[in-house]
Amino acid sequence: FPSHDSTVRVGVISGLTGRAAKWSGLQNLGMRLAQEELRDQGISVKLIVEDSQTQAPKVLGAFKKLTEIDRVDVVIANDFSFVVPPLLPIVERQKKPLIVLGLSQERHCRMAPGYFFSLESQIPRARAAYDRFFELNPGVKKIGIVAFDDPEWGQNYLQMWRAIASERGIS
């Protein structure tokens, strides 16, 4: 993603309060760890976090602030899936990439083709979403992977990401 300077500005819409607080807190910790790893490699990433309070109207306000005031390069919404769909028409108009957790890429992509990417909740669907992302963004040559260290969900995603990176020559 092109940046205004040498720092990649990542907006994060997170349910810091409300029903998603515990889950969002863990995800934000993972993003901060990835930020530190990238910094150690000489890559500057600034995370700008906005609280959605796990409410759809707050998600809309957070997205607007992140994209129009903070001028982020990409937005990650790590909130419960029911609060994110109202963003999709805005994402398409603003042409700002949105990465979300848990929404169906296949079902929701038509609302913001080329700008909406979901981490999905099922690996076969997730693979298709990631492949589409890299097809639309061939300039991506390096990625950071954060995965839960569990024998099923997290490790399966980690294996899938490693395979994608290997196939595409991405470090």
CSV table of N, CA and C in Angstrom, one decimal:
chain,number,residue,atom,x,y,z
A,1,PHE,N,0.8,-1.2,0.0
A,1,PHE,CA,0.0,0.0,0.0
A,1,PHE,C,0.9,1.2,0.0
A,2,PRO,N,0.6,2.2,-0.9
A,2,PRO,CA,1.4,3.4,-0.9
A,2,PRO,C,1.1,4.2,0.4
A,3,SER,N,2.1,4.8,0.8
A,3,SER,CA,2.0,5.6,2.0
A,3,SER,C,2.4,7.1,1.8
A,4,HIS,N,2.0,7.9,2.7
A,4,HIS,CA,2.3,9.4,2.5
A,4,HIS,C,3.8,9.6,2.8
A,5,ASP,N,4.4,8.8,3.5
A,5,ASP,CA,5.9,8.9,3.8
A,5,ASP,C,6.4,7.5,3.9
A,6,SER,N,7.4,7.2,4.6
A,6,SER,CA,7.9,5.9,4.6
A,6,SER,C,7.2,5.0,5.7
A,7,THR,N,6.2,5.5,6.3
A,7,THR,CA,5.4,4.8,7.3
A,7,THR,C,4.1,4.3,6.7
A,8,VAL,N,3.8,3.1,6.9
A,8,VAL,CA,2.5,2.6,6.5
A,8,VAL,C,1.5,2.8,7.6
A,9,ARG,N,0.5,3.5,7.3
A,9,ARG,CA,-0.5,3.9,8.3
A,9,ARG,C,-1.7,2.9,8.2
A,10,VAL,N,-1.9,2.2,9.3
A,10,VAL,CA,-2.9,1.2,9.4
A,10,VAL,C,-4.0,1.6,10.4
A,11,GLY,N,-5.2,1.8,9.9
A,11,GLY,CA,-6.3,2.1,10.7
A,11,GLY,C,-6.9,0.8,11.2
A,12,VAL,N,-7.3,0.8,12.5
A,12,VAL,CA,-7.9,-0.4,13.1
A,12,VAL,C,-9.2,0.0,13.8
A,13,ILE,N,-10.3,-0.6,13.3
A,13,ILE,CA,-11.6,-0.4,14.0
A,13,ILE,C,-11.8,-1.6,14.8
A,14,SER,N,-11.9,-1.4,16.1
A,14,SER,CA,-11.8,-2.4,17.1
A,14,SER,C,-12.9,-2.2,18.2
A,15,GLY,N,-13.5,-3.3,18.5
A,15,GLY,CA,-14.5,-3.3,19.6
A,15,GLY,C,-13.8,-3.3,21.0
A,16,LEU,N,-13.2,-2.2,21.3
A,16,LEU,CA,-12.4,-2.1,22.5
A,16,LEU,C,-13.4,-2.2,23.7
A,17,THR,N,-14.6,-1.7,23.5
A,17,THR,CA,-15.6,-1.8,24.5
A,17,THR,C,-16.8,-2.5,23.9
A,18,GLY,N,-17.7,-2.9,24.7
A,18,GLY,CA,-18.9,-3.6,24.1
A,18,GLY,C,-18.6,-5.1,24.1
A,19,ARG,N,-19.4,-5.8,23.3
A,19,ARG,CA,-19.4,-7.3,23.4
A,19,ARG,C,-18.1,-7.9,22.8
A,20,ALA,N,-17.4,-7.2,21.9
A,20,ALA,CA,-16.2,-7.7,21.3
A,20,ALA,C,-14.9,-7.4,22.0
A,21,ALA,N,-15.0,-6.8,23.2
A,21,ALA,CA,-13.8,-6.2,23.9
A,21,ALA,C,-12.7,-7.3,24.1
A,22,LYS,N,-13.1,-8.4,24.6
A,22,LYS,CA,-12.0,-9.4,24.9
A,22,LYS,C,-11.4,-9.9,23.6
A,23,TRP,N,-12.2,-10.2,22.6
A,23,TRP,CA,-11.6,-10.7,21.3
A,23,TRP,C,-10.8,-9.7,20.7
A,24,SER,N,-11.3,-8.4,20.6
A,24,SER,CA,-10.6,-7.4,19.9
A,24,SER,C,-9.3,-7.0,20.6
A,25,GLY,N,-9.3,-7.1,22.0
A,25,GLY,CA,-8.1,-6.9,22.7
A,25,GLY,C,-7.0,-7.8,22.3
A,26,LEU,N,-7.3,-9.1,22.2
A,26,LEU,CA,-6.3,-10.1,21.8
A,26,LEU,C,-5.8,-9.9,20.4
A,27,GLN,N,-6.7,-9.5,19.5
A,27,GLN,CA,-6.3,-9.2,18.1
A,27,GLN,C,-5.4,-8.0,18.0
A,28,ASN,N,-5.7,-7.0,18.8
A,28,ASN,CA,-4.9,-5.8,18.8
A,28,ASN,C,-3.5,-6.1,19.4
A,29,LEU,N,-3.4,-7.0,20.3
A,29,LEU,CA,-2.1,-7.4,20.9
A,29,LEU,C,-1.3,-8.1,19.7
A,30,GLY,N,-2.0,-8.9,19.0
A,30,GLY,CA,-1.3,-9.5,17.8
A,30,GLY,C,-0.8,-8.5,16.8
A,31,MET,N,-1.6,-7.5,16.6
A,31,MET,CA,-1.2,-6.5,15.6
A,31,MET,C,0.0,-5.7,16.2
A,32,ARG,N,0.0,-5.4,17.5
A,32,ARG,CA,1.2,-4.7,18.1
A,32,ARG,C,2.4,-5.5,18.0
A,33,LEU,N,2.3,-6.8,18.2
A,33,LEU,CA,3.4,-7.7,18.1
A,33,LEU,C,4.0,-7.7,16.7
A,34,ALA,N,3.1,-7.8,15.7
A,34,ALA,CA,3.5,-7.7,14.3
A,34,ALA,C,4.2,-6.4,14.0
A,35,GLN,N,3.6,-5.3,14.5
A,35,GLN,CA,4.2,-4.0,14.4
A,35,GLN,C,5.7,-4.0,14.9
A,36,GLU,N,5.9,-4.6,16.0
A,36,GLU,CA,7.2,-4.6,16.6
A,36,GLU,C,8.2,-5.4,15.7
A,37,GLU,N,7.7,-6.6,15.2
A,37,GLU,CA,8.5,-7.4,14.4
A,37,GLU,C,8.9,-6.6,13.1
A,38,LEU,N,7.9,-5.9,12.5
A,38,LEU,CA,8.2,-5.2,11.3
A,38,LEU,C,9.2,-4.0,11.6
A,39,ARG,N,9.0,-3.4,12.8
A,39,ARG,CA,10.0,-2.3,13.1
A,39,ARG,C,11.4,-2.9,13.2
A,40,ASP,N,11.5,-4.1,13.8
A,40,ASP,CA,12.8,-4.7,14.0
A,40,ASP,C,13.5,-5.0,12.6
A,41,GLN,N,12.6,-5.1,11.6
A,41,GLN,CA,13.1,-5.3,10.2
A,41,GLN,C,13.3,-4.0,9.4
A,42,GLY,N,13.1,-2.9,10.1
A,42,GLY,CA,13.2,-1.6,9.4
A,42,GLY,C,12.0,-1.1,8.7
A,43,ILE,N,10.8,-1.7,9.0
A,43,ILE,CA,9.6,-1.3,8.3
A,43,ILE,C,8.7,-0.6,9.4
A,44,SER,N,8.4,0.6,9.0
A,44,SER,CA,7.6,1.5,10.0
A,44,SER,C,6.1,1.3,9.7
A,45,VAL,N,5.4,0.9,10.7
A,45,VAL,CA,3.9,0.8,10.7
A,45,VAL,C,3.3,1.5,11.8
A,46,LYS,N,2.4,2.4,11.5
A,46,LYS,CA,1.7,3.2,12.6
A,46,LYS,C,0.3,2.6,12.7
A,47,LEU,N,-0.1,2.1,13.8
A,47,LEU,CA,-1.4,1.6,14.1
A,47,LEU,C,-2.2,2.8,14.7
A,48,ILE,N,-3.4,3.1,14.1
A,48,ILE,CA,-4.3,4.1,14.6
A,48,ILE,C,-5.6,3.4,14.9
A,49,VAL,N,-5.9,3.3,16.2
A,49,VAL,CA,-7.0,2.4,16.7
A,49,VAL,C,-8.2,3.3,17.1
A,50,GLU,N,-9.4,2.9,16.6
A,50,GLU,CA,-10.6,3.6,16.9
A,50,GLU,C,-11.6,2.5,17.5
A,51,ASP,N,-12.3,2.9,18.6
A,51,ASP,CA,-13.2,2.0,19.3
A,51,ASP,C,-14.6,2.1,18.6
A,52,SER,N,-15.1,0.9,18.2
A,52,SER,CA,-16.4,0.9,17.6
A,52,SER,C,-17.5,0.6,18.6
A,53,GLN,N,-17.1,0.3,19.8
A,53,GLN,CA,-18.0,0.0,20.9
A,53,GLN,C,-18.9,-1.2,20.5
A,54,THR,N,-18.4,-1.9,19.5
A,54,THR,CA,-19.2,-3.1,19.0
A,54,THR,C,-20.6,-2.7,18.5
A,55,GLN,N,-20.6,-1.5,17.8
A,55,GLN,CA,-21.9,-1.0,17.3
A,55,GLN,C,-21.7,-0.5,15.9
A,56,ALA,N,-22.6,-0.9,15.0
A,56,ALA,CA,-22.5,-0.5,13.6
A,56,ALA,C,-22.4,1.0,13.4
A,57,PRO,N,-23.2,1.9,14.0
A,57,PRO,CA,-23.0,3.3,13.8
A,57,PRO,C,-21.6,3.8,14.2
A,58,LYS,N,-21.1,3.3,15.2
A,58,LYS,CA,-19.7,3.7,15.7
A,58,LYS,C,-18.7,3.3,14.7
A,59,VAL,N,-18.9,2.1,14.0
A,59,VAL,CA,-18.0,1.6,13.0
A,59,VAL,C,-17.9,2.6,11.8
A,60,LEU,N,-19.0,3.1,11.4
A,60,LEU,CA,-19.1,4.1,10.3
A,60,LEU,C,-18.3,5.4,10.7
A,61,GLY,N,-18.5,5.9,11.9
A,61,GLY,CA,-17.8,7.1,12.3
A,61,GLY,C,-16.3,6.8,12.4
A,62,ALA,N,-15.9,5.6,12.9
A,62,ALA,CA,-14.5,5.3,13.0
A,62,ALA,C,-13.8,5.2,11.7
A,63,PHE,N,-14.5,4.6,10.7
A,63,PHE,CA,-14.0,4.5,9.4
A,63,PHE,C,-13.8,5.9,8.7
A,64,LYS,N,-14.8,6.7,8.9
A,64,LYS,CA,-14.7,8.1,8.3
A,64,LYS,C,-13.5,8.8,8.9
A,65,LYS,N,-13.3,8.7,10.2
A,65,LYS,CA,-12.2,9.4,10.9
A,65,LYS,C,-10.9,8.9,10.4
A,66,LEU,N,-10.8,7.6,10.4
A,66,LEU,CA,-9.5,6.9,10.0
A,66,LEU,C,-9.1,7.3,8.5
A,67,THR,N,-10.1,7.3,7.6
A,67,THR,CA,-9.8,7.5,6.2
A,67,THR,C,-9.7,9.0,5.8
A,68,GLU,N,-10.6,9.8,6.4
A,68,GLU,CA,-10.6,11.2,6.0
A,68,GLU,C,-9.7,12.1,6.9
A,69,ILE,N,-9.6,11.9,8.2
A,69,ILE,CA,-8.8,12.7,9.0
A,69,ILE,C,-7.4,12.1,9.2
A,70,ASP,N,-7.3,10.8,9.6
A,70,ASP,CA,-6.0,10.2,9.8
A,70,ASP,C,-5.3,9.8,8.5
A,71,ARG,N,-6.1,9.7,7.4
A,71,ARG,CA,-5.6,9.4,6.1
A,71,ARG,C,-4.7,8.1,6.1
A,72,VAL,N,-5.3,7.0,6.6
A,72,VAL,CA,-4.6,5.7,6.7
A,72,VAL,C,-4.6,5.1,5.3
A,73,ASP,N,-3.6,4.2,5.1
A,73,ASP,CA,-3.5,3.5,3.8
A,73,ASP,C,-4.4,2.3,3.7
A,74,VAL,N,-4.8,1.7,4.8
A,74,VAL,CA,-5.6,0.5,4.8
A,74,VAL,C,-6.3,0.5,6.2
A,75,VAL,N,-7.5,-0.2,6.2
A,75,VAL,CA,-8.3,-0.3,7.5
A,75,VAL,C,-8.5,-1.8,7.8
A,76,ILE,N,-8.2,-2.1,9.0
A,76,ILE,CA,-8.5,-3.5,9.5
A,76,ILE,C,-9.7,-3.3,10.5
A,77,ALA,N,-10.8,-4.1,10.3
A,77,ALA,CA,-11.9,-4.1,11.2
A,77,ALA,C,-11.9,-5.4,11.9
A,78,ASN,N,-11.4,-5.4,13.2
A,78,ASN,CA,-11.4,-6.7,13.9
A,78,ASN,C,-12.5,-6.7,15.0
A,79,ASP,N,-13.7,-6.5,14.5
A,79,ASP,CA,-14.8,-6.5,15.4
A,79,ASP,C,-15.8,-7.6,15.0
A,80,PHE,N,-16.9,-7.8,15.7
A,80,PHE,CA,-17.8,-8.8,15.3
A,80,PHE,C,-18.4,-8.5,13.9
A,81,SER,N,-18.6,-9.6,13.2
A,81,SER,CA,-19.0,-9.4,11.8
A,81,SER,C,-20.3,-8.6,11.5
A,82,PHE,N,-21.2,-8.6,12.5
A,82,PHE,CA,-22.5,-8.0,12.2
A,82,PHE,C,-22.4,-6.5,12.2
A,83,VAL,N,-21.3,-5.9,12.7
A,83,VAL,CA,-21.2,-4.4,12.7
A,83,VAL,C,-20.5,-3.9,11.4
A,84,VAL,N,-19.9,-4.7,10.6
A,84,VAL,CA,-19.0,-4.3,9.5
A,84,VAL,C,-19.7,-4.1,8.2
A,85,PRO,N,-20.8,-4.8,7.8
A,85,PRO,CA,-21.4,-4.7,6.4
A,85,PRO,C,-21.8,-3.2,6.1
A,86,PRO,N,-22.2,-2.4,7.0
A,86,PRO,CA,-22.6,-1.0,6.6
A,86,PRO,C,-21.4,-0.3,6.0
A,87,LEU,N,-20.2,-0.7,6.2
A,87,LEU,CA,-19.0,0.0,5.7
A,87,LEU,C,-18.8,-0.3,4.2
A,88,LEU,N,-19.3,-1.4,3.7
A,88,LEU,CA,-18.9,-1.8,2.4
A,88,LEU,C,-19.2,-0.8,1.2
A,89,PRO,N,-20.4,-0.2,1.2
A,89,PRO,CA,-20.6,0.8,0.2
A,89,PRO,C,-19.6,2.0,0.3
A,90,ILE,N,-19.3,2.4,1.5
A,90,ILE,CA,-18.3,3.5,1.7
A,90,ILE,C,-16.9,3.1,1.2
A,91,VAL,N,-16.5,1.9,1.5
A,91,VAL,CA,-15.2,1.4,1.1
A,91,VAL,C,-15.1,1.5,-0.4
A,92,GLU,N,-16.1,1.1,-1.1
A,92,GLU,CA,-16.1,1.1,-2.6
A,92,GLU,C,-16.0,2.6,-3.1
A,93,ARG,N,-16.8,3.5,-2.5
A,93,ARG,CA,-16.7,4.9,-2.9
A,93,ARG,C,-15.3,5.5,-2.7
A,94,GLN,N,-14.8,5.2,-1.5
A,94,GLN,CA,-13.5,5.8,-1.1
A,94,GLN,C,-12.3,5.1,-1.7
A,95,LYS,N,-12.5,3.9,-2.2
A,95,LYS,CA,-11.4,3.0,-2.7
A,95,LYS,C,-10.3,2.8,-1.7
A,96,LYS,N,-10.7,2.5,-0.5
A,96,LYS,CA,-9.8,2.3,0.6
A,96,LYS,C,-9.9,0.8,1.0
A,97,PRO,N,-8.8,0.1,0.9
A,97,PRO,CA,-8.8,-1.3,1.3
A,97,PRO,C,-9.3,-1.6,2.7
A,98,LEU,N,-10.2,-2.5,2.9
A,98,LEU,CA,-10.7,-2.9,4.2
A,98,LEU,C,-10.5,-4.4,4.4
A,99,ILE,N,-9.8,-4.8,5.4
A,99,ILE,CA,-9.6,-6.2,5.8
A,99,ILE,C,-10.4,-6.4,7.0
A,100,VAL,N,-11.2,-7.5,7.0
A,100,VAL,CA,-12.1,-7.8,8.1
A,100,VAL,C,-11.9,-9.2,8.5
A,101,LEU,N,-12.5,-9.5,9.6
A,101,LEU,CA,-12.4,-10.9,10.2
A,101,LEU,C,-13.8,-11.5,10.1
A,102,GLY,N,-13.9,-12.7,9.6
A,102,GLY,CA,-15.2,-13.5,9.7
A,102,GLY,C,-16.3,-13.3,8.7
A,103,LEU,N,-16.3,-12.2,7.9
A,103,LEU,CA,-17.3,-12.1,6.9
A,103,LEU,C,-17.0,-12.9,5.7
A,104,SER,N,-18.0,-13.3,5.0
A,104,SER,CA,-17.8,-14.1,3.8
A,104,SER,C,-17.3,-13.2,2.7
A,105,GLN,N,-16.1,-13.5,2.1
A,105,GLN,CA,-15.6,-12.8,1.0
A,105,GLN,C,-16.5,-12.9,-0.2
A,106,GLU,N,-17.0,-14.2,-0.5
A,106,GLU,CA,-17.8,-14.4,-1.6
A,106,GLU,C,-19.1,-13.7,-1.5
A,107,ARG,N,-19.7,-13.6,-0.4
A,107,ARG,CA,-21.0,-13.0,-0.2
A,107,ARG,C,-20.9,-11.5,-0.2
A,108,HIS,N,-19.9,-10.9,0.4
A,108,HIS,CA,-19.8,-9.5,0.6
A,108,HIS,C,-18.9,-8.8,-0.4
A,109,CYS,N,-18.1,-9.5,-1.2
A,109,CYS,CA,-17.2,-8.8,-2.1
A,109,CYS,C,-17.9,-8.0,-3.1
A,110,ARG,N,-19.0,-8.4,-3.6
A,110,ARG,CA,-19.7,-7.7,-4.6
A,110,ARG,C,-20.1,-6.3,-4.2
A,111,MET,N,-20.1,-6.0,-2.9
A,111,MET,CA,-20.4,-4.7,-2.4
A,111,MET,C,-19.2,-3.8,-2.5
A,112,ALA,N,-18.0,-4.3,-2.6
A,112,ALA,CA,-16.8,-3.5,-2.6
A,112,ALA,C,-15.7,-4.3,-3.3
A,113,PRO,N,-15.9,-4.7,-4.6
A,113,PRO,CA,-14.9,-5.5,-5.3
A,113,PRO,C,-13.6,-4.8,-5.4
A,114,GLY,N,-12.6,-5.5,-5.1
A,114,GLY,CA,-11.2,-4.9,-5.2
A,114,GLY,C,-10.8,-4.2,-3.9
A,115,TYR,N,-11.7,-3.9,-3.0
A,115,TYR,CA,-11.3,-3.2,-1.8
A,115,TYR,C,-11.6,-3.9,-0.5
A,116,PHE,N,-12.5,-4.9,-0.6
A,116,PHE,CA,-12.9,-5.7,0.6
A,116,PHE,C,-12.2,-7.0,0.6
A,117,PHE,N,-11.5,-7.3,1.7
A,117,PHE,CA,-10.9,-8.6,1.9
A,117,PHE,C,-11.2,-9.1,3.2
A,118,SER,N,-11.6,-10.4,3.3
A,118,SER,CA,-12.0,-11.0,4.5
A,118,SER,C,-11.0,-12.1,4.9
A,119,LEU,N,-10.7,-12.2,6.1
A,119,LEU,CA,-9.9,-13.4,6.6
A,119,LEU,C,-10.7,-14.6,6.7
A,120,GLU,N,-12.1,-14.5,6.4
A,120,GLU,CA,-13.0,-15.6,6.4
A,120,GLU,C,-12.9,-16.4,7.7
A,121,SER,N,-13.8,-17.4,7.8
A,121,SER,CA,-13.7,-18.3,9.0
A,121,SER,C,-13.5,-19.7,8.5
A,122,GLN,N,-13.5,-20.0,7.3
A,122,GLN,CA,-13.2,-21.3,6.7
A,122,GLN,C,-12.1,-21.3,5.8
A,123,ILE,N,-11.1,-22.1,5.9
A,123,ILE,CA,-9.9,-22.1,5.2
A,123,ILE,C,-10.1,-22.1,3.7
A,124,PRO,N,-10.9,-23.0,3.1
A,124,PRO,CA,-11.0,-23.0,1.6
A,124,PRO,C,-11.5,-21.7,1.1
A,125,ARG,N,-12.4,-21.0,1.8
A,125,ARG,CA,-12.9,-19.7,1.3
A,125,ARG,C,-11.8,-18.7,1.5
A,126,ALA,N,-11.1,-18.8,2.7
A,126,ALA,CA,-10.1,-17.8,3.0
A,126,ALA,C,-9.0,-17.9,1.9
A,127,ARG,N,-8.7,-19.0,1.4
A,127,ARG,CA,-7.6,-19.2,0.4
A,127,ARG,C,-8.0,-18.4,-0.8
A,128,ALA,N,-9.3,-18.5,-1.3
A,128,ALA,CA,-9.7,-17.8,-2.4
A,128,ALA,C,-9.6,-16.3,-2.2
A,129,ALA,N,-10.0,-15.8,-1.0
A,129,ALA,CA,-9.9,-14.4,-0.7
A,129,ALA,C,-8.5,-13.9,-0.8
A,130,TYR,N,-7.6,-14.6,-0.2
A,130,TYR,CA,-6.2,-14.2,-0.2
A,130,TYR,C,-5.6,-14.2,-1.6
A,131,ASP,N,-5.9,-15.3,-2.4
A,131,ASP,CA,-5.4,-15.3,-3.7
A,131,ASP,C,-5.9,-14.1,-4.5
A,132,ARG,N,-7.2,-13.7,-4.3
A,132,ARG,CA,-7.7,-12.5,-5.0
A,132,ARG,C,-6.9,-11.3,-4.6
A,133,PHE,N,-6.7,-11.1,-3.3
A,133,PHE,CA,-5.9,-10.0,-2.8
A,133,PHE,C,-4.6,-9.9,-3.5
A,134,PHE,N,-3.8,-11.0,-3.6
A,134,PHE,CA,-2.5,-10.9,-4.2
A,134,PHE,C,-2.6,-10.7,-5.7
A,135,GLU,N,-3.6,-11.2,-6.3
A,135,GLU,CA,-3.8,-10.9,-7.8
A,135,GLU,C,-4.0,-9.4,-8.0
A,136,LEU,N,-4.8,-8.8,-7.1
A,136,LEU,CA,-5.1,-7.4,-7.3
A,136,LEU,C,-3.9,-6.5,-6.8
A,137,ASN,N,-3.0,-7.0,-6.0
A,137,ASN,CA,-1.9,-6.3,-5.4
A,137,ASN,C,-0.6,-7.0,-5.7
A,138,PRO,N,-0.2,-7.1,-6.9
A,138,PRO,CA,1.0,-7.9,-7.2
A,138,PRO,C,2.3,-7.2,-6.7
A,139,GLY,N,2.3,-6.0,-6.2
A,139,GLY,CA,3.4,-5.4,-5.7
A,139,GLY,C,3.8,-5.8,-4.3
A,140,VAL,N,2.9,-6.5,-3.6
A,140,VAL,CA,3.2,-7.0,-2.3
A,140,VAL,C,4.2,-8.1,-2.3
A,141,LYS,N,5.4,-7.8,-1.7
A,141,LYS,CA,6.5,-8.8,-1.7
A,141,LYS,C,6.8,-9.3,-0.3
A,142,LYS,N,6.2,-8.7,0.7
A,142,LYS,CA,6.6,-9.2,2.1
A,142,LYS,C,5.3,-9.1,2.9
A,143,ILE,N,5.0,-10.1,3.7
A,143,ILE,CA,3.9,-10.0,4.6
A,143,ILE,C,4.3,-10.4,6.0
A,144,GLY,N,3.5,-10.0,7.0
A,144,GLY,CA,3.7,-10.5,8.4
A,144,GLY,C,2.5,-11.4,8.7
A,145,ILE,N,2.8,-12.5,9.3
A,145,ILE,CA,1.7,-13.4,9.7
A,145,ILE,C,1.6,-13.5,11.2
A,146,VAL,N,0.4,-13.3,11.7
A,146,VAL,CA,0.2,-13.5,13.1
A,146,VAL,C,-1.0,-14.5,13.2
A,147,ALA,N,-0.7,-15.6,13.9
A,147,ALA,CA,-1.7,-16.7,14.0
A,147,ALA,C,-1.8,-17.2,15.4
A,148,PHE,N,-3.0,-17.5,15.8
A,148,PHE,CA,-3.2,-18.1,17.1
A,148,PHE,C,-2.5,-19.5,17.2
A,149,ASP,N,-1.8,-19.7,18.3
A,149,ASP,CA,-1.0,-21.0,18.4
A,149,ASP,C,-1.9,-22.1,19.0
A,150,ASP,N,-2.8,-22.5,18.1
A,150,ASP,CA,-3.6,-23.7,18.5
A,150,ASP,C,-3.5,-24.7,17.4
A,151,PRO,N,-3.7,-26.0,17.7
A,151,PRO,CA,-3.5,-27.0,16.8
A,151,PRO,C,-4.5,-27.0,15.6
A,152,GLU,N,-5.6,-26.4,15.7
A,152,GLU,CA,-6.5,-26.4,14.6
A,152,GLU,C,-6.6,-25.1,13.8
A,153,TRP,N,-7.4,-24.2,14.3
A,153,TRP,CA,-7.6,-23.0,13.5
A,153,TRP,C,-6.3,-22.2,13.2
A,154,GLY,N,-5.6,-21.8,14.2
A,154,GLY,CA,-4.4,-20.9,14.0
A,154,GLY,C,-3.4,-21.6,13.2
A,155,GLN,N,-3.0,-22.8,13.5
A,155,GLN,CA,-2.0,-23.5,12.8
A,155,GLN,C,-2.4,-23.8,11.3
A,156,ASN,N,-3.6,-24.1,11.1
A,156,ASN,CA,-4.1,-24.3,9.7
A,156,ASN,C,-4.0,-23.1,8.9
A,157,TYR,N,-4.3,-21.9,9.5
A,157,TYR,CA,-4.2,-20.7,8.7
A,157,TYR,C,-2.7,-20.4,8.5
A,158,LEU,N,-1.9,-20.6,9.5
A,158,LEU,CA,-0.5,-20.4,9.3
A,158,LEU,C,0.1,-21.2,8.2
A,159,GLN,N,-0.3,-22.5,8.1
A,159,GLN,CA,0.2,-23.3,7.0
A,159,GLN,C,-0.3,-22.8,5.6
A,160,MET,N,-1.5,-22.3,5.6
A,160,MET,CA,-2.1,-21.8,4.3
A,160,MET,C,-1.3,-20.6,3.9
A,161,TRP,N,-1.1,-19.7,4.8
A,161,TRP,CA,-0.3,-18.4,4.5
A,161,TRP,C,1.1,-18.7,4.0
A,162,ARG,N,1.7,-19.7,4.7
A,162,ARG,CA,3.1,-20.0,4.3
A,162,ARG,C,3.1,-20.6,2.8
A,163,ALA,N,2.1,-21.4,2.5
A,163,ALA,CA,2.0,-22.0,1.2
A,163,ALA,C,1.7,-20.9,0.2
A,164,ILE,N,0.8,-19.9,0.4
A,164,ILE,CA,0.6,-18.8,-0.5
A,164,ILE,C,1.9,-18.0,-0.7
A,165,ALA,N,2.5,-17.7,0.4
A,165,ALA,CA,3.8,-16.9,0.3
A,165,ALA,C,4.8,-17.6,-0.6
A,166,SER,N,5.0,-18.9,-0.3
A,166,SER,CA,5.9,-19.7,-1.1
A,166,SER,C,5.6,-19.8,-2.6
A,167,GLU,N,4.3,-20.0,-2.9
A,167,GLU,CA,3.9,-20.1,-4.3
A,167,GLU,C,4.1,-18.8,-5.0
A,168,ARG,N,4.0,-17.6,-4.3
A,168,ARG,CA,4.0,-16.3,-4.9
A,168,ARG,C,5.4,-15.6,-4.8
A,169,GLY,N,6.3,-16.3,-4.1
A,169,GLY,CA,7.6,-15.7,-3.9
A,169,GLY,C,7.6,-14.5,-3.0
A,170,ILE,N,6.7,-14.6,-2.0
A,170,ILE,CA,6.6,-13.5,-1.0
A,170,ILE,C,7.3,-13.9,0.3
A,171,SER,N,8.1,-13.0,0.8
A,171,SER,CA,8.8,-13.3,2.1
A,171,SER,C,7.9,-12.9,3.2
